[in-house]
Coordinates of C-alpha atoms in Angstrom, one line a residue:
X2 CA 215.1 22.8 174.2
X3 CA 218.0 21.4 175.5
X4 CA 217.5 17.7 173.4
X5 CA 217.5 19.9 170.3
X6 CA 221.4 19.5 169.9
X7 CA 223.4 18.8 166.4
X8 CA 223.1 15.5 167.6
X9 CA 219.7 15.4 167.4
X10 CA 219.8 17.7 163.7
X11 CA 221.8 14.3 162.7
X12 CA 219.9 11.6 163.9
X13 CA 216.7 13.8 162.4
X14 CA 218.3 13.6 158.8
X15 CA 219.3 9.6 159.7
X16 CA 215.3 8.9 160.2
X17 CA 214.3 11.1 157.9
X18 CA 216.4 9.7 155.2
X19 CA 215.0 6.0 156.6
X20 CA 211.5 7.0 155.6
X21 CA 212.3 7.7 152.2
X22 CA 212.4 11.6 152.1
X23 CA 213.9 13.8 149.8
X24 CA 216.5 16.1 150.3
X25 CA 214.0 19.3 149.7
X26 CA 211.1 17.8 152.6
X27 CA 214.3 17.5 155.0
X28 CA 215.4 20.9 154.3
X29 CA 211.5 22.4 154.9
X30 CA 211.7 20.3 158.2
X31 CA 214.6 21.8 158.9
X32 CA 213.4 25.7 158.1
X33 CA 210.7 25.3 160.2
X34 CA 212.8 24.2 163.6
X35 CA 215.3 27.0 162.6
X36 CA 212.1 29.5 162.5
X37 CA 210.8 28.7 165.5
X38 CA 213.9 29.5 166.9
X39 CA 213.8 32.6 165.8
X40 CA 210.5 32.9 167.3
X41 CA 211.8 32.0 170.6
X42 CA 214.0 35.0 170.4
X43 CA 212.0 37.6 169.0
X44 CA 208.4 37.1 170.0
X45 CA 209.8 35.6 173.7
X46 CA 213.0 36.4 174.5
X47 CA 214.8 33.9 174.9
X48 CA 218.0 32.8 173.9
X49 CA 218.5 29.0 173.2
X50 CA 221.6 27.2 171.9
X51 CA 220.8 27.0 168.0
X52 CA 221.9 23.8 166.7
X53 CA 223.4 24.0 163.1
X54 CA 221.6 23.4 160.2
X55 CA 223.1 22.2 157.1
X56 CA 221.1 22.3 154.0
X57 CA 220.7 18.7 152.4
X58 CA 221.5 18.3 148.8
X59 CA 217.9 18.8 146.2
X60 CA 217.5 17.4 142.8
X61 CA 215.9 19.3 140.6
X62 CA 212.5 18.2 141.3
X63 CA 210.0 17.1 138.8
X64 CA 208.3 18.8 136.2
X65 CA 205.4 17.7 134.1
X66 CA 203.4 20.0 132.6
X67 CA 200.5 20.3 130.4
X68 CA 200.1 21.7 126.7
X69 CA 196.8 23.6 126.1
X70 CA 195.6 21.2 123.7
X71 CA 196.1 18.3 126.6
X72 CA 194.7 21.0 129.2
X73 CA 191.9 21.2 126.7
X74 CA 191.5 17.4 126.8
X75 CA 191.5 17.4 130.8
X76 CA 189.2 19.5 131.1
X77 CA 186.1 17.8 128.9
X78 CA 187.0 14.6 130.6
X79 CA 186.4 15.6 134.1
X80 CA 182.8 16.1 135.1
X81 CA 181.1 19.0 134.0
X82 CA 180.4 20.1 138.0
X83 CA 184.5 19.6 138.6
X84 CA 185.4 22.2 135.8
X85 CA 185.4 24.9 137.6
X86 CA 187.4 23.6 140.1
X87 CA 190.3 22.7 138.0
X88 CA 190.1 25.5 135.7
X89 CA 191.0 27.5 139.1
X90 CA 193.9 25.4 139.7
X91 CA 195.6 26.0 136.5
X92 CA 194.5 29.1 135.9
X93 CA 195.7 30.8 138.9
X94 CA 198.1 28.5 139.9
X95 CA 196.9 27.8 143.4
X96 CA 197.7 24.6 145.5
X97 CA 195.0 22.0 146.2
X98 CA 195.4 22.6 150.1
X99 CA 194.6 26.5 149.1
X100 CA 191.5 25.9 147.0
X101 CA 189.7 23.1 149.7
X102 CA 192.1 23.7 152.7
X103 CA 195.1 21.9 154.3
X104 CA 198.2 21.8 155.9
X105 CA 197.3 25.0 157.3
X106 CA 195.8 26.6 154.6
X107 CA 192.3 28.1 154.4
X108 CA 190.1 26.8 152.3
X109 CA 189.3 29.4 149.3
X110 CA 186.2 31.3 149.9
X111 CA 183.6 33.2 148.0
X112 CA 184.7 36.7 150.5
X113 CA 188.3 35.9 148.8
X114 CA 187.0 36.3 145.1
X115 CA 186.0 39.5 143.5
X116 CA 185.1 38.6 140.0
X117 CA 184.0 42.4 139.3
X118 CA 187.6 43.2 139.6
X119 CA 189.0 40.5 138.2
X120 CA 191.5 39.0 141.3
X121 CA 191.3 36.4 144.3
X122 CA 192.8 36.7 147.6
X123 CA 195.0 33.7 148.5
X124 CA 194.9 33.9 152.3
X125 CA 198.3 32.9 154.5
X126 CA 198.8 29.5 155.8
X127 CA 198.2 29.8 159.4
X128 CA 200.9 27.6 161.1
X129 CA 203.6 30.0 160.1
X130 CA 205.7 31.2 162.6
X131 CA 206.1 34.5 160.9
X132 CA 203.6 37.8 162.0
X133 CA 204.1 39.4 158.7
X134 CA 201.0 37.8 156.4
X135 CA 201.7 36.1 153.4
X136 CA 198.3 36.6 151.8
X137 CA 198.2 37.1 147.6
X138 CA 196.7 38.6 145.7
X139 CA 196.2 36.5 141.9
X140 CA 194.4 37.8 139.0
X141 CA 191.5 36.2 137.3
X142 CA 191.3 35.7 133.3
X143 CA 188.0 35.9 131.4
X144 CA 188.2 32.4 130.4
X145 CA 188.2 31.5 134.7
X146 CA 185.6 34.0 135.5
X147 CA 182.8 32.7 133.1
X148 CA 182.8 29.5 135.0
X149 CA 183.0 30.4 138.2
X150 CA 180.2 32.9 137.9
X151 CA 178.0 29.9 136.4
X152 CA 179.3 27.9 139.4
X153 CA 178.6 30.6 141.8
X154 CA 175.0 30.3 140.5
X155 CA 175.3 26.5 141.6
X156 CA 177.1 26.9 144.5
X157 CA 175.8 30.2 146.0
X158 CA 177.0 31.1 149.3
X159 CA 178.1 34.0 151.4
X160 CA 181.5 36.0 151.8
X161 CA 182.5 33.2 154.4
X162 CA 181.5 29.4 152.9
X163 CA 183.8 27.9 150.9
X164 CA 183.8 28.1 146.9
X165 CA 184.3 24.6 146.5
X166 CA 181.7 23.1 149.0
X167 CA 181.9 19.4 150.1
X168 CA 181.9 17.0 147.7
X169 CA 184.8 19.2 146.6
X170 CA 187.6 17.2 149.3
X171 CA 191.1 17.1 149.1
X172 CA 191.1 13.1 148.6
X173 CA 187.6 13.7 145.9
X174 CA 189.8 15.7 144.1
X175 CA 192.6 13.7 143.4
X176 CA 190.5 10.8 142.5
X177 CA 188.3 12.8 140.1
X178 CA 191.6 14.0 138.7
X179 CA 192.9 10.8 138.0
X180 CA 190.2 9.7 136.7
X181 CA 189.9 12.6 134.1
X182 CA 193.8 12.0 132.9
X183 CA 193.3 8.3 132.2
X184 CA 190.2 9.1 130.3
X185 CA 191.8 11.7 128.4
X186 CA 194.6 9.9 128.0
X187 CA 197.5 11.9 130.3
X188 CA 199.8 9.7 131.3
X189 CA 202.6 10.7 134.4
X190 CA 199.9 13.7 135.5
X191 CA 199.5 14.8 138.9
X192 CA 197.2 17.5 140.4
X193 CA 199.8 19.4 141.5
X194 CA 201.3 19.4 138.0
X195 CA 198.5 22.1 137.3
X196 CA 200.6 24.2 139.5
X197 CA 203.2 23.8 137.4
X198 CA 201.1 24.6 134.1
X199 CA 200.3 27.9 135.0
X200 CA 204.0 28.5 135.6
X201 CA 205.1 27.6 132.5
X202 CA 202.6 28.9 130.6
X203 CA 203.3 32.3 132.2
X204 CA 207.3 32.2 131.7
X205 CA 206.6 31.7 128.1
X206 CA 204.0 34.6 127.8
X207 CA 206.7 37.0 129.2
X208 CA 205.4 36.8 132.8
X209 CA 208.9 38.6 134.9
X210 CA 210.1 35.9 137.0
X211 CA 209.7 38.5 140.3
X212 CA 206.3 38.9 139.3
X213 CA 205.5 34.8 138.9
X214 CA 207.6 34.3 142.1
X215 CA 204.8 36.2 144.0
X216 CA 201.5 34.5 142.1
X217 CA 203.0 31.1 143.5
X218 CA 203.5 32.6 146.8
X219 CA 206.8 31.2 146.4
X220 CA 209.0 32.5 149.8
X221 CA 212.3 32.6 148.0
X222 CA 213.5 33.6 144.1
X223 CA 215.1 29.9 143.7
X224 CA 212.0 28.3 144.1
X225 CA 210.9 29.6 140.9
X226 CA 214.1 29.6 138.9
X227 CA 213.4 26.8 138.1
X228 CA 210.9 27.7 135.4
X229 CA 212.9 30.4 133.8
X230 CA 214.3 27.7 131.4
X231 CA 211.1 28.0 129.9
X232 CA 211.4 31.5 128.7
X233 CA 211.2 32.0 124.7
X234 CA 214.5 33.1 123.1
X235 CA 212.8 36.1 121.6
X236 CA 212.7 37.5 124.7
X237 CA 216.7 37.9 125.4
X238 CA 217.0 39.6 122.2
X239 CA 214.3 42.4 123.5
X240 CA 216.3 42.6 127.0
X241 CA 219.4 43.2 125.2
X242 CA 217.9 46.0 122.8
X243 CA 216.9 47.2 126.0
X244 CA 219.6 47.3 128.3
X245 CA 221.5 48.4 125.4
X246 CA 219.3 51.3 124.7
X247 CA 219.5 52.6 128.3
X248 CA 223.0 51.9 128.7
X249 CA 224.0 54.3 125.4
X250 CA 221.5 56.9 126.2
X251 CA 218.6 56.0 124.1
X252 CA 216.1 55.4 127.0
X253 CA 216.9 58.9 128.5
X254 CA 216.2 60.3 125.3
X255 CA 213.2 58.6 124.5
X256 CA 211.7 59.7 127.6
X257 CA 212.7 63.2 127.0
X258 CA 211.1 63.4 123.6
X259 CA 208.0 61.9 125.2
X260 CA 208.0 64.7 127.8
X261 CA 208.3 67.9 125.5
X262 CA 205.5 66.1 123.5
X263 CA 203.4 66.4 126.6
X264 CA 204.5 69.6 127.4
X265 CA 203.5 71.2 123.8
X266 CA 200.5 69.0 123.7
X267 CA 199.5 70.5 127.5
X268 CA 200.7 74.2 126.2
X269 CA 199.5 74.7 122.2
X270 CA 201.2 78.1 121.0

């Protein structure tokens, strides 16, 4: 503990920098030490010298996304056994280390997916420092369950095997990926860019930015400003009828109207 000095914080960025990281990697690096110091004092008790930690500078990170007509094209190209798998991706917004298991995440399994109810359970990475779990809960459209419910019948496995079985690697995936964007013609189109679809796709449906925040499991409210640049216009015009119907009374006597309506429709003379 006593080599982790400012010194050593600097030299850290130095190297770091050397390697080719961005600002954004440097700062997670930099999170983590600054958590498990936290650790030290709260879980053990002891009280080390915390070096300072200055944030680097982030750019604004890239964006690629994909239209549903190009999401439509994706998906025909890939295999007809790999559908499923992307289809999850983009329709719930999950990483590719949270569907086969990575970096600390558990691999998605079938115990974590209640199509009868309509939601998946996207359990906490395990490396984090933190007790409090940071498992979430993300909903499953129609157009997702069909195909994992055929896939089920072609994968079938118990509450604790994986969905997505071997062949279905980290490394298969991005290769089957790639593959399916040059044949249907995606240019500039990572996996993770899926991520990034669903996001989109939800600002612009009218998806609250609290609400998408938690979906993406996202640990702060600036990791998913980003997307609120997508939001239609037509929805600032509703939050302004709103906020000015509350703010001149209009709500309060809306919702006093509805309640005598109740009231006489509970109590007929």
């Amino acid at each position: 503990l006593s080599d982790l000095t400012r010194g050593f914080v600097a030299d850290y960025r130095v190297f770091r920098k050397g390697e080719g990281c961005e600002g954004a990697t440097i700062n997670r690096d930099l999170c983590a030490l600054s958590a498990f110091f936290t650790w030290l004092e709260e879980e053990r008790g002891e009280h080390a010298a915390r070096p300072h930690f200055r944030h680097e500078e982030e750019s604004a990170g890239r964006e690629r996304w994909l239209s549903a007509d190009e999401l439509r094209g994706l998906l025909e190209a890939v295999p007809a056994t790999w559908r499923p798998f992307f289809a999850l991706m983009v329709y719930t917004g999950l990483r590719l280390g949270e569907v086969v298991g990575k970096d600390g995440s558990p691999a998605l399994r079938w115990g974590d997916v209640r199509l009868s109810e309509g939601r998946l359970t996207v359990q906490g990475r395990t490396r984090r420092l933190k007790t409090g779990s940071s498992a979430r809960d993300v909903p499953i459209p129609d157009q997702l369950a069909s195909l994992l419910a055929a896939h089920r019948i072609a994968c079938p496995g118990g509450p604790a095997d994986p969905v997505f079985p071997h062949p279905f690697t980290y490394g298969q995936a991005q290769k089957v990926f790639n593959r399916g964007c040059e044949a249907a013609e995606l240019h500039d189109v990572r996996v993770h860019d899926l991520r990034h679809t669903f996001a989109v796709h939800a600002i612009q449906s009218g998806l609250p930015l609290p609400r998408l925040q938690k979906l993406l499991g996202h640990s702060t409210p600036a990791m998913t400003m980003r997307y609120a640049r997508h939001a239609p216009e037509a929805y600032f015009s509703e939050d302004a009828a709103r906020i000015g119907a509350s703010l001149s009374g209009a709500t309060d006597r809306e919702a006093e109207a509805v309640r005598r309506a109740v009231v006489q429709r509970a109590n007929p003379a």
